[in-house]
Each structure stands twice: as C-alpha cells, then as structure tokens.
Tab-separated table of C-alpha atoms and ligand atoms in Angstrom:
chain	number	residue	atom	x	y	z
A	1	UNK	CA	151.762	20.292	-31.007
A	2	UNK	CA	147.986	20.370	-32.697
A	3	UNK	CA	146.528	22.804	-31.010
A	4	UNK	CA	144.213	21.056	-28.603
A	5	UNK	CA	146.581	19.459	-27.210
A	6	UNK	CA	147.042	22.943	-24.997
A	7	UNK	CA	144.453	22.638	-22.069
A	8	UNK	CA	145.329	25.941	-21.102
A	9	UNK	CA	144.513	27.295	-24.780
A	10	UNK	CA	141.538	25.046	-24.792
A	11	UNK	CA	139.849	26.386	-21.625
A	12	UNK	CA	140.437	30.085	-22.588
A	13	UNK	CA	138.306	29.669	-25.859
A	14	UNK	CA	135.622	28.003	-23.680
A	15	UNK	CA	135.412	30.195	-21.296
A	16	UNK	CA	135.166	33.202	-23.713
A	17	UNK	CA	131.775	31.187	-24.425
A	18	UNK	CA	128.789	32.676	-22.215
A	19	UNK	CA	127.271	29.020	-21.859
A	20	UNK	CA	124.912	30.342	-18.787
A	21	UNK	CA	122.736	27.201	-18.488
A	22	UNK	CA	120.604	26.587	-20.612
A	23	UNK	CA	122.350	28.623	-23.560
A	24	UNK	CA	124.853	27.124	-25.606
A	25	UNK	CA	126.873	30.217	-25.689
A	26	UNK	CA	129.166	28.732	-28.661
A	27	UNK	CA	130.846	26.349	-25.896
A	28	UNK	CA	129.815	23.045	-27.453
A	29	UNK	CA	131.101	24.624	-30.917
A	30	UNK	CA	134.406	25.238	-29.422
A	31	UNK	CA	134.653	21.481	-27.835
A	32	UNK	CA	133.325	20.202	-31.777
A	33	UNK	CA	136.497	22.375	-32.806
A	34	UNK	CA	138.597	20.796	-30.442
A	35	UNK	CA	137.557	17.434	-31.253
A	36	UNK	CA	137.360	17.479	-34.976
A	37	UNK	CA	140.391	17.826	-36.131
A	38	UNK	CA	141.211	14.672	-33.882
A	39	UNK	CA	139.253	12.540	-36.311
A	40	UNK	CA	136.052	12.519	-34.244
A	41	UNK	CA	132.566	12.618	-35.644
A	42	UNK	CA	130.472	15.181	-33.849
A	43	UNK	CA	126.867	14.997	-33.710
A	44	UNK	CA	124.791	18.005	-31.901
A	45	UNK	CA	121.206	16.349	-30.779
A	46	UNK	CA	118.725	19.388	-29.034
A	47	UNK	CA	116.005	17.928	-27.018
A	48	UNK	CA	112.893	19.558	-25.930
A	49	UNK	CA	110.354	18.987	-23.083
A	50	UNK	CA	107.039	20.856	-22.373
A	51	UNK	CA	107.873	23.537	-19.605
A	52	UNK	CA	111.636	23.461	-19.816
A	53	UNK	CA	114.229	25.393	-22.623
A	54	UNK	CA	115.309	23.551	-25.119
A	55	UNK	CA	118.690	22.206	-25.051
A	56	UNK	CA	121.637	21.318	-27.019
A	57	UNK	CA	123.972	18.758	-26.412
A	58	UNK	CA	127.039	16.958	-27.898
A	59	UNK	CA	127.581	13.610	-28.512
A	60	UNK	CA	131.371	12.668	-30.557
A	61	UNK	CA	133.022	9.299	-31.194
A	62	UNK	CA	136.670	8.468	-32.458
A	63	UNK	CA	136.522	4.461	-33.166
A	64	UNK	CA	138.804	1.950	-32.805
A	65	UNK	CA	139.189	-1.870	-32.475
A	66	UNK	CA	139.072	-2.826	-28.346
A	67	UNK	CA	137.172	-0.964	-25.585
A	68	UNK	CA	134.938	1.781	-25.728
A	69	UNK	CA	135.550	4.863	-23.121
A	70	UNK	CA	133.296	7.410	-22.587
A	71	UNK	CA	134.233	10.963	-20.948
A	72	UNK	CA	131.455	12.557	-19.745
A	73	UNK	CA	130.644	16.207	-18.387
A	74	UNK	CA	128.269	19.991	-19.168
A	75	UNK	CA	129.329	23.283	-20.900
A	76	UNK	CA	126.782	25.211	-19.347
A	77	UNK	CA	127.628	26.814	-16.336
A	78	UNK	CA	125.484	28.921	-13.489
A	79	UNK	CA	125.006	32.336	-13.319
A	80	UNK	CA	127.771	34.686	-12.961
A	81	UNK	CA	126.054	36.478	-10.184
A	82	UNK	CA	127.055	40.400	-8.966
A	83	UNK	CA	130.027	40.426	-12.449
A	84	UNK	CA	131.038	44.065	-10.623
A	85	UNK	CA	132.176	41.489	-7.799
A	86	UNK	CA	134.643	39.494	-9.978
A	87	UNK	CA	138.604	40.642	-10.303
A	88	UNK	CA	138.495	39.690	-14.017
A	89	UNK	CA	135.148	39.583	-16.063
A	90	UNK	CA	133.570	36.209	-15.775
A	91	UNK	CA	134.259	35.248	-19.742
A	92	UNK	CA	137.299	36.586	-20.157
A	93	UNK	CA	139.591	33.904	-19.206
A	94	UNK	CA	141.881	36.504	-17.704
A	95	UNK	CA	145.664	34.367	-16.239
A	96	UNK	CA	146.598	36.185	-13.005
A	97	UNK	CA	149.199	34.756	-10.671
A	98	UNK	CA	149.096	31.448	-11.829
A	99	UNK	CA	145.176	30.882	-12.254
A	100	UNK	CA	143.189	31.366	-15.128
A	101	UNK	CA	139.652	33.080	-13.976
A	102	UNK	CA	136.272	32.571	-15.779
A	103	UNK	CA	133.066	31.175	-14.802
A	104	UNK	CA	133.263	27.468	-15.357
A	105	UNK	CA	136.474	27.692	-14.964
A	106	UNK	CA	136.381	24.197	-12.543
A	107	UNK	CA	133.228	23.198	-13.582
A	108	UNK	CA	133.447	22.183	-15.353
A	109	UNK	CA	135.068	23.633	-19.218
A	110	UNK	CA	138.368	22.540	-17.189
A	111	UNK	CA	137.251	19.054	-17.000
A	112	UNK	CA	136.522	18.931	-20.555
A	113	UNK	CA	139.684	21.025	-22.081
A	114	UNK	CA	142.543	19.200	-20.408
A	115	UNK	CA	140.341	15.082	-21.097
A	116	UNK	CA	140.248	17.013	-25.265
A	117	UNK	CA	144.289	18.100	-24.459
A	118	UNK	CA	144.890	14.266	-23.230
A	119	UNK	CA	143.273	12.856	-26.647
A	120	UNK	CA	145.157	15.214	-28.799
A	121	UNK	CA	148.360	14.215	-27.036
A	122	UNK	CA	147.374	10.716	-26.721
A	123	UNK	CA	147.060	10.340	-30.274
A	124	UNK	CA	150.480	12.796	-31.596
A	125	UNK	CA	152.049	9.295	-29.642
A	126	UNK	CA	150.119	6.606	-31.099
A	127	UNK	CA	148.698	6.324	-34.134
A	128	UNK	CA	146.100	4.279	-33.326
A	129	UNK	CA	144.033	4.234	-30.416
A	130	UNK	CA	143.187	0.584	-29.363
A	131	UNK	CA	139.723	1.264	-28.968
A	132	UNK	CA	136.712	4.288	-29.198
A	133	UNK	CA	136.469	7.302	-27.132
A	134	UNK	CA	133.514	9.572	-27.171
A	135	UNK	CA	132.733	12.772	-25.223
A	136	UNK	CA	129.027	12.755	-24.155
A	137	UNK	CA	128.715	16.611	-23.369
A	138	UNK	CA	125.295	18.249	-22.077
A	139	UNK	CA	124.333	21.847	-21.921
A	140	UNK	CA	122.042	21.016	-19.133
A	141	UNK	CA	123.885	19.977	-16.273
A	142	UNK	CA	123.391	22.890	-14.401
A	143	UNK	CA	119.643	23.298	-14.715
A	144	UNK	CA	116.799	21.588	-15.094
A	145	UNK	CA	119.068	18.764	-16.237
A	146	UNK	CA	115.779	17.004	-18.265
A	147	UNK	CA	116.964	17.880	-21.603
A	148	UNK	CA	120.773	16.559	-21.003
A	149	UNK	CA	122.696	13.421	-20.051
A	150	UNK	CA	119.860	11.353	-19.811
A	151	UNK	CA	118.160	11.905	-22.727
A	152	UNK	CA	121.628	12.008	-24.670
A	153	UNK	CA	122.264	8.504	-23.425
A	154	UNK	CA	118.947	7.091	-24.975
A	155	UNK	CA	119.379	8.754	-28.248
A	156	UNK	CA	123.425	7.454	-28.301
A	157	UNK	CA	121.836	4.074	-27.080
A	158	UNK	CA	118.947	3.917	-29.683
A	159	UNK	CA	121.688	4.663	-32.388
A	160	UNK	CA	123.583	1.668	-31.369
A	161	UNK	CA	126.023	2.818	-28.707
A	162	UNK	CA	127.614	0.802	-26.170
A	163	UNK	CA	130.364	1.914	-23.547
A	164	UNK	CA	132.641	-0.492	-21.096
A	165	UNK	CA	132.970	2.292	-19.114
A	166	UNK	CA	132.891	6.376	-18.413
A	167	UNK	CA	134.989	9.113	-16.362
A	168	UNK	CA	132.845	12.489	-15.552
A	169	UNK	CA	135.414	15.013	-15.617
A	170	UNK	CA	133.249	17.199	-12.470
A	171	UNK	CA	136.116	18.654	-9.766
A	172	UNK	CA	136.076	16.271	-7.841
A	173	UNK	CA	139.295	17.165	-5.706
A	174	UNK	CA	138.606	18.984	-2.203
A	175	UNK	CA	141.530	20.765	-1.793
A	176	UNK	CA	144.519	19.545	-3.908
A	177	UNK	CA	144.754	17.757	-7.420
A	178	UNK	CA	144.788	14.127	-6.473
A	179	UNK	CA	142.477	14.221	-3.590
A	180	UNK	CA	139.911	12.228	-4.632
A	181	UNK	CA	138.092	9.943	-7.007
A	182	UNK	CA	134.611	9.820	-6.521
A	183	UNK	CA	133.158	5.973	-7.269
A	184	UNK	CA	129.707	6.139	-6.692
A	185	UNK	CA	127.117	8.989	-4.971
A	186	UNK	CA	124.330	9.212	-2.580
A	187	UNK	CA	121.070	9.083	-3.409
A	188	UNK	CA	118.349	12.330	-2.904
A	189	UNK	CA	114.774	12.384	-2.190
A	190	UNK	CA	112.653	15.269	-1.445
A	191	UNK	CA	109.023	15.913	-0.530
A	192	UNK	CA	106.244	18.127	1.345
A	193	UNK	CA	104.031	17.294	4.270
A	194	UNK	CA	101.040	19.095	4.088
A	195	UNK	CA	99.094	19.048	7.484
A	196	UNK	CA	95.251	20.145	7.210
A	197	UNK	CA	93.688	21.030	10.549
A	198	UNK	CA	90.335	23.135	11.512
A	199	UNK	CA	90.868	27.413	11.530
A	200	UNK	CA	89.620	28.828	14.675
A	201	UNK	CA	90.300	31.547	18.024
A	202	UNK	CA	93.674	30.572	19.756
A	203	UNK	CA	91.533	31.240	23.234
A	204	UNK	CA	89.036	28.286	21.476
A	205	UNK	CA	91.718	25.517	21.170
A	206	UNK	CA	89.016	22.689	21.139
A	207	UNK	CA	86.856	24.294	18.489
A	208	UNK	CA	90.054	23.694	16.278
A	209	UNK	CA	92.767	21.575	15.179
A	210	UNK	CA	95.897	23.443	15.218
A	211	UNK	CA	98.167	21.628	12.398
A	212	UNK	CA	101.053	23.053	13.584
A	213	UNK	CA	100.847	20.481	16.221
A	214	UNK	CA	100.207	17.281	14.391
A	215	UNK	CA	103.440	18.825	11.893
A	216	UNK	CA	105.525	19.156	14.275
A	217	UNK	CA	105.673	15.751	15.427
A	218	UNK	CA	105.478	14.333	12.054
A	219	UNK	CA	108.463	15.956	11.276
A	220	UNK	CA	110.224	14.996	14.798
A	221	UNK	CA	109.456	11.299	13.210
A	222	UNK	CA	111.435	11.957	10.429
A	223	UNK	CA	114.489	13.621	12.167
A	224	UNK	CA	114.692	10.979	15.040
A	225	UNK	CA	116.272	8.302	15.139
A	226	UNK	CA	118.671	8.103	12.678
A	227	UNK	CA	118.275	6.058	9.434
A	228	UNK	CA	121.094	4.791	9.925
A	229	UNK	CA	124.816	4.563	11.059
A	230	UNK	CA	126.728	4.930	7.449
A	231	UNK	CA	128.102	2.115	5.347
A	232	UNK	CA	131.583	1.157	4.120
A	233	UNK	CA	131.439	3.554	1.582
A	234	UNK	CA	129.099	5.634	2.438
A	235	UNK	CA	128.275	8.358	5.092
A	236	UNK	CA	125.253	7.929	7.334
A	237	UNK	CA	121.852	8.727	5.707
A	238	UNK	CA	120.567	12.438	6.776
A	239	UNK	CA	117.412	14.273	6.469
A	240	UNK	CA	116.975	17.470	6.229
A	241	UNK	CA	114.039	19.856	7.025
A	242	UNK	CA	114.317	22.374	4.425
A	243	UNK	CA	111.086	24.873	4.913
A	244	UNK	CA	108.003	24.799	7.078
A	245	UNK	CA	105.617	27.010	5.744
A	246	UNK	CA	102.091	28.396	7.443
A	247	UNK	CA	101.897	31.930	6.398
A	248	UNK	CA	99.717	33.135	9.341
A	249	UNK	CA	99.635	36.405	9.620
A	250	UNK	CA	97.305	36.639	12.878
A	251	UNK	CA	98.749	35.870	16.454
A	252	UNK	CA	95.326	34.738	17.898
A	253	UNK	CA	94.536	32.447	14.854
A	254	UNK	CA	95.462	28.882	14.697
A	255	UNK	CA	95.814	27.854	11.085
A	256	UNK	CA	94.182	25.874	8.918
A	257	UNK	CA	97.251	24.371	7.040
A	258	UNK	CA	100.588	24.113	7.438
A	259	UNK	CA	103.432	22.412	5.445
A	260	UNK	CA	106.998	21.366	5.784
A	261	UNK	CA	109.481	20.018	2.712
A	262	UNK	CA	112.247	18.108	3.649
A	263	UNK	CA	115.261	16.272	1.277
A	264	UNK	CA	117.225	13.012	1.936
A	265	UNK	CA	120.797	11.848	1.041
A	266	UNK	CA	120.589	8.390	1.428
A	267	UNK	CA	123.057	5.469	1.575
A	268	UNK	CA	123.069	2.057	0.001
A	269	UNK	CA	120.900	1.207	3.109
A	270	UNK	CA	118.184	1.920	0.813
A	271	UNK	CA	116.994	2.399	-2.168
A	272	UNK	CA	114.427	5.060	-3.182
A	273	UNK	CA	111.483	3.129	-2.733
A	274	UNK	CA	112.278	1.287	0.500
A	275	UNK	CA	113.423	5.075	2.104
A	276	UNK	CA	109.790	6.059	0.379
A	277	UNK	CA	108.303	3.452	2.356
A	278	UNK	CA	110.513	4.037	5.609
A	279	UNK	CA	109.205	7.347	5.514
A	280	UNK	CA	105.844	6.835	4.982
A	281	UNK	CA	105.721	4.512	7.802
A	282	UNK	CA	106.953	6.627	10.245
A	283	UNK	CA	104.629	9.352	9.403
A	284	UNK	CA	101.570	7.288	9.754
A	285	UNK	CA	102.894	5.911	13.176
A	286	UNK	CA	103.611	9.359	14.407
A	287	UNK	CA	100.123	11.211	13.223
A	288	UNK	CA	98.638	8.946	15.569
A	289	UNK	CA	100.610	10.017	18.306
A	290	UNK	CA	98.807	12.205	21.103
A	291	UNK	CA	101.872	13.381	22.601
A	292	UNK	CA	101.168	17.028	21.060
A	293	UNK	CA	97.244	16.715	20.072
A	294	UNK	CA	95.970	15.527	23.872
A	295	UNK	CA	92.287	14.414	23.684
A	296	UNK	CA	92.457	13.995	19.497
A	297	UNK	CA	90.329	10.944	18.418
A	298	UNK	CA	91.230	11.242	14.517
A	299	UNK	CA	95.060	10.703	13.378
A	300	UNK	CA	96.491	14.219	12.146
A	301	UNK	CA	95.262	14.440	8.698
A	302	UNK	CA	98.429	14.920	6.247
A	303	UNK	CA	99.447	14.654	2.835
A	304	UNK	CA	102.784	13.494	1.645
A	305	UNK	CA	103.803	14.691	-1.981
A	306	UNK	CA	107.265	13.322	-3.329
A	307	UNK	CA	108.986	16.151	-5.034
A	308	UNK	CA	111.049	16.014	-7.829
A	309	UNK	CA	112.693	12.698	-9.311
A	310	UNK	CA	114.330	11.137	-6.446
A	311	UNK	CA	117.966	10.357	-7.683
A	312	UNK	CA	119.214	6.600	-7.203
A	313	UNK	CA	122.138	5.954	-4.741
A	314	UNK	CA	125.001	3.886	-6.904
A	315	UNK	CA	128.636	2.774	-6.093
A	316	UNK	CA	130.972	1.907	-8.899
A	317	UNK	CA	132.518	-1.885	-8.412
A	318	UNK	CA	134.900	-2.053	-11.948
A	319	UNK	CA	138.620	-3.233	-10.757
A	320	UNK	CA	139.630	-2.225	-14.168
A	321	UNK	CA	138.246	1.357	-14.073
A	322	UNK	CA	138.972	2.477	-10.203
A	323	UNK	CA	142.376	1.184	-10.156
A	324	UNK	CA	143.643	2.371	-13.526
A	325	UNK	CA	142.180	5.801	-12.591
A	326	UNK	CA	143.960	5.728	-9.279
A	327	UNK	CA	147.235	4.320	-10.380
A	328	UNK	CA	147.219	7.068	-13.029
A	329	UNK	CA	146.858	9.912	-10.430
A	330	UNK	CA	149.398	7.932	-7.995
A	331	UNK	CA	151.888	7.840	-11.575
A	332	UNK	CA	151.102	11.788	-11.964
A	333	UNK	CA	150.658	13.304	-8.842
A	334	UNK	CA	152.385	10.815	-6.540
A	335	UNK	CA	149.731	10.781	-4.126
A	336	UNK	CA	146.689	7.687	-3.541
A	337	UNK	CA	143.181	9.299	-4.132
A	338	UNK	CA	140.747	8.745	-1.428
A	339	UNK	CA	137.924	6.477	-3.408
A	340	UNK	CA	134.582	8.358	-2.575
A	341	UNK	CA	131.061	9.202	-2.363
A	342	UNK	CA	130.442	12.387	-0.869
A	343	UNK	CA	128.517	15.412	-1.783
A	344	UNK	CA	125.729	15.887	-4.066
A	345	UNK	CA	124.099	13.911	-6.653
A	346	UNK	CA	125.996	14.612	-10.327
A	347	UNK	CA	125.216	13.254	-13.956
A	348	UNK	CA	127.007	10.138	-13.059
A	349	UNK	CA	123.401	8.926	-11.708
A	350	UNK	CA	122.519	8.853	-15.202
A	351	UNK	CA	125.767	6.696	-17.266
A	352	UNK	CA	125.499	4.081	-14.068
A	353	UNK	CA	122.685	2.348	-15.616
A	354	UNK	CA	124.838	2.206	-19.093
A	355	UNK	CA	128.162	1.475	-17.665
A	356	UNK	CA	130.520	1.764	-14.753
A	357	UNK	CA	131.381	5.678	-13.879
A	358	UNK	CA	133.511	7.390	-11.754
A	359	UNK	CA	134.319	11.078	-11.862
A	360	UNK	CA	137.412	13.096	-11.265
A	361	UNK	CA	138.801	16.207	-12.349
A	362	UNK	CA	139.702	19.204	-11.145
A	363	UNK	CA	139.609	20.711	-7.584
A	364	UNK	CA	136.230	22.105	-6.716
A	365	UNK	CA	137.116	24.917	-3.915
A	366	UNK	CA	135.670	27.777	-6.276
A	367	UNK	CA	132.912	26.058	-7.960
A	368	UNK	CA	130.075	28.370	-8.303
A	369	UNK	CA	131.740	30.873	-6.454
A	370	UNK	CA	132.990	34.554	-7.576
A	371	UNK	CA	136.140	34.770	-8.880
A	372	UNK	CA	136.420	31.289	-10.274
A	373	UNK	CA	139.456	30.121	-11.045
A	374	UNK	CA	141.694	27.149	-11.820
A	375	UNK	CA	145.312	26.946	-11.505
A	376	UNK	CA	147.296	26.847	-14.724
A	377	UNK	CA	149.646	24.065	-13.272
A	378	UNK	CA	146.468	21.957	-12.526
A	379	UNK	CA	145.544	22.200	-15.885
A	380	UNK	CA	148.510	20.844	-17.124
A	381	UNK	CA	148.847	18.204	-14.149
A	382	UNK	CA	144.916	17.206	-14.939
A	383	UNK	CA	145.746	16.536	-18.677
A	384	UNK	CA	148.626	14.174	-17.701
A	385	UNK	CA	146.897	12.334	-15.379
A	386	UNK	CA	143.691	12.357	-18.409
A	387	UNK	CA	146.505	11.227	-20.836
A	388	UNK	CA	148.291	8.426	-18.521
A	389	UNK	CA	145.107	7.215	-17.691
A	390	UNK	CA	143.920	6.822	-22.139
A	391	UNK	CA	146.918	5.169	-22.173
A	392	UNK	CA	146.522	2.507	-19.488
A	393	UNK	CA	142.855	2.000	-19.654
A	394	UNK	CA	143.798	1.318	-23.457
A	395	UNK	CA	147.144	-1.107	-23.029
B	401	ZN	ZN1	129.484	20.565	-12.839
C-alpha cells in the first residue's frame, strides 16, 4: 500500500502541523507529500492584501483524458483555545478509544487525508485515471478568508484551468457518517444602523431627540414580519440583531447616538441586492413612523452601513454530481444522505461561480470544539466513500 493511501497515517502527520490560521504550520507541505508521489504537480501560490497576513495556499493537478474533478477544502485551523483543557495536546494526533484527537481533526485535515487516501487507492487499481483531479487547498479558510479560495481560483483560472465539477471535503455530517450532503448554502449579509438624535436632560424630552427611540423601531422593522416562509430547499430567511450599542454612561442623559448591527441568512427568495433593497425599504418606511417619536416632524435620521462582503445564496442543480455523491455514500454506508443547505456560509460560495459544488465529509459534532476528535472507523469509512465516488464520477 503507498503510503497515502492510509487516511489514518495521513491525518496524524497533518495534525502534528500547527496550521493555526493564517500560518502554514508545514500542513500544506505534508498534503504536497501526500500528493506527489501520486504523480501530481504541486504548485504553492501566497497571496497578499493590504491589512490582512499573507497567505499560502496549494493548488495540485494529476491529468488525464475525460473530466476534470476538483476537491476542495483549508489546512488552517482555529485556535486551540485553553490547550490545559484538552485530554491529548491539540497537535499530537494522540488515538484513544477509537478516535484520533487533534485540532482540525474534522475540519477539516480529515477531509483532506482520507479524499488524498481515496486517490492513492484509486490509482494502486487503475492505472489510469479517466480524467484530472486537483486539490485546491487554502490556508485561509478559517480567517479572514481574502487571501484563499477565491483568489486561488483566479490565479488557477488565469493559468488556464477549468473544472466540471468540485466536492469540499468540510464535515458536513450532523451526527453520523452519511448524514448529509450539503448542495448549496444560504446566503449572509450584515450591517449597522446608526441612529443620530439631539443630547439633552431626560426631564427635557422635547429639547432632544432620544435615538434610542427612532432605533428601536427601525430595528422592530427588520425583525417583523418575516421575510419569508422557507423554500424547497431552503429554510426560512432570518435576521438577526447581533449588538445595539449606545454606551451611555448617565441615567438622566438621553444620547446622542445609538447603533445596532444585525446579520441575515437568506434564502433563494433573494439575492443580496434585492434583500439590500428589502431592507432598506423597510427602514425608510419605519423612521417615519411616530409610533415611538409622538409629535416628531423630521423622519429619524439613520445611517445604514453594509458590513463585510455579503456572501451569495447558491444551490447546486448537477444530476451527475449529487447523485453519484449520494449513491456512493448509499454503496458505503448503506444509508440515503439528506441533500442540504443548512448552516453557515463555507468556501463553496466561492467554486459555485466556476463549477457545480457540493461538500461532504466528515461529521462535524466537535468542530472547533476542545477535544477534537474524529473516529478512526470514519476515517476509513470517509475514504471509501471518497474512493467509490473517483471511481463512479470517473466510469
Ligand atoms: Zn472548515
């Protein structure tokens, strides 16, 4: 057996790589070692942007004649947090009772070292592999994520690369291995309303404009009614007040400013710009309101700042990709994965506009947590399914 063809072996030497976001902690040397000896060419692009670390990122190809599949997924992984809390260090890949602990464990070196075990094993069977498969592998998943997938995907693009389609190898899987394919995501938008009124004596109401009050039903505009109900695939829209800041120290003062920030996950109800406009809409109607501002000529004087890059809702339609993927973890696992779009927004936001994505790998319960850990068995299952699903996506 060539030696990546172990996923368990594979994770171990990745996790012994500190690869806390944004460092590259020797992880994305380890995957090149994994990967080189399988007849891939490894290129390792680092891109920079003003006021974020610089990054490095991997980018490898095997070709072949016939379809080109892209796996997709980050080395870096978050913080360890209190390391006196973990049973086993964070790095040190330690195999207790079945599960192998180590930050990253599920997200998402996993991912990577059982779809690199599923190659090698692919390829011990066949010769040739009818068709290409590169890994597109960011150390900036976990952060910023400026200097990662999407800039990766230019530079592959600008060089000439094309995929049919891609598989993110995030844990995808609730509770059990088989759970759940995810085939597209919600979208998520965030800003700040930023209320000015008129400081003054809260015994002088009418010498000042308390801000607090126009806020307060701005935001009651955004939280009522609904966006919507939910669509076939996709949960109903929800906002989310997040912080309302004033900062007023004084009892008998009424403000001068006050602010609240609120994020959306959003359906395919919208898209960014028509929920921009939704929004917007309802906060004009409602500073004119004088439910909470009695006797107010002038509308309540806000500011609306978008925060962030809003993230574009998507949902996968590929026959070819979804059902191979599911059939493969039917084959392996004998159970049908729930096709889904829960959760948060991944890199998969980024590949949609190159090809059809979905993501699946490992299951998520520990994710971020203490004491991460995967199950050995899962490991072994995930490659399978990885390796079953090369072969059919390739037949
Ligand atoms: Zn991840």
């Amino acid at each position: 057996m060539k030696s990546s063809a172990d996923p368990v072996q594979n994770l171990a030497r990745l996790i012994a790589c500190p690869s806390v976001t944004p460092l590259e902690g020797g992880a994305l040397t380890t995957v090149q070692s994994l990967l080189a000896p399988l007849g891939f060419s490894v290129e390792r692009p680092v891109f920079s942007e003003d006021g974020t670390p610089d990054v490095e990122n991997l980018y490898a190809r095997r070709s072949g004649n016939g379809p080109h599949l892209m796996f997709a997924g980050h080395t870096d992984v978050v913080p360890v947090g209190d390391e006196a809390a973990w049973t086993y260090p964070p790095f040190s890949a330690t195999i207790h009772n079945g599960e192998m602990y180590g930050r990253g464990a599920v997200d998402m070196k996993g991912g990577i070292a059982c779809f690199a075990a599923a190659v090698a094993r692919y390829l011990e069977k066949n010769d040739e592999l009818k068709g290409s498969i590169s890994f597109l592998i960011t150390g900036d998943e976990e952060g910023p994520s400026i200097n990662g997938t999407g800039k990766l995907l230019e530079w592959a693009k600008a060089k000439g690369e094309s995929w049919d389609a891609a598989i993110v190898g995030e844990p995808t899987n609730p509770d059990t291995l088989g759970d759940m394919i995810k085939i597209g995501r919600r979208g998520s938008l965030s800003g700040t309303i930023i209320v000015r009124g008129i400081q003054g004596h809260a015994a002088y109401p009418h010498l000042a404009d308390n801000p607090i009050r126009g806020l307060t039903m701005l935001v009651d505009s955004l939280l009522y009614p609904a966006f919507d109900k939910g669509t076939k695939n996709f949960q109903a829209t929800n906002l989310e007040v997040t912080t309302i800041d004033v900062g007023n120290p004084a009892v008998n003062v009424i403000p001068a400013e006050a602010s609240a920030t609120f994020n959306v996950r959003f359906n395919d109800t919208w898209t960014d710009e028509t929920l921009m406009a939704e929004i917007h809409n309802r906060l004009d109607k409602a500073a004119g309101r004088r439910k909470l501002r009695p006797g107010r000529k002038t509308p309540v004087n806000y500011d609306l700042v978008w925060r962030d890059r809003p993230s574009h809702v998507f949902l996968t339609h590929n026959e070819k990709l979804i059902g191979t993927l599911t059939s493969s973890v039917e084959k392996v696992t004998g159970k049908r994965p729930q096709l889904s779009t829960s959760g948060g927004t991944s890199d998969a936001r980024f590949i949609k506009d190159y090809c059809p994505v979905v993501e699946f790998g490992l299951v998520g319960q520990t994710m971020h947590m203490v004491d991460e850990r995967v199950s050995v068995a899962d490991l072994e299952t995930l490659t399978q399914i990885y390796e079953r699903f090369i072969a059919d996506f390739f037949a």
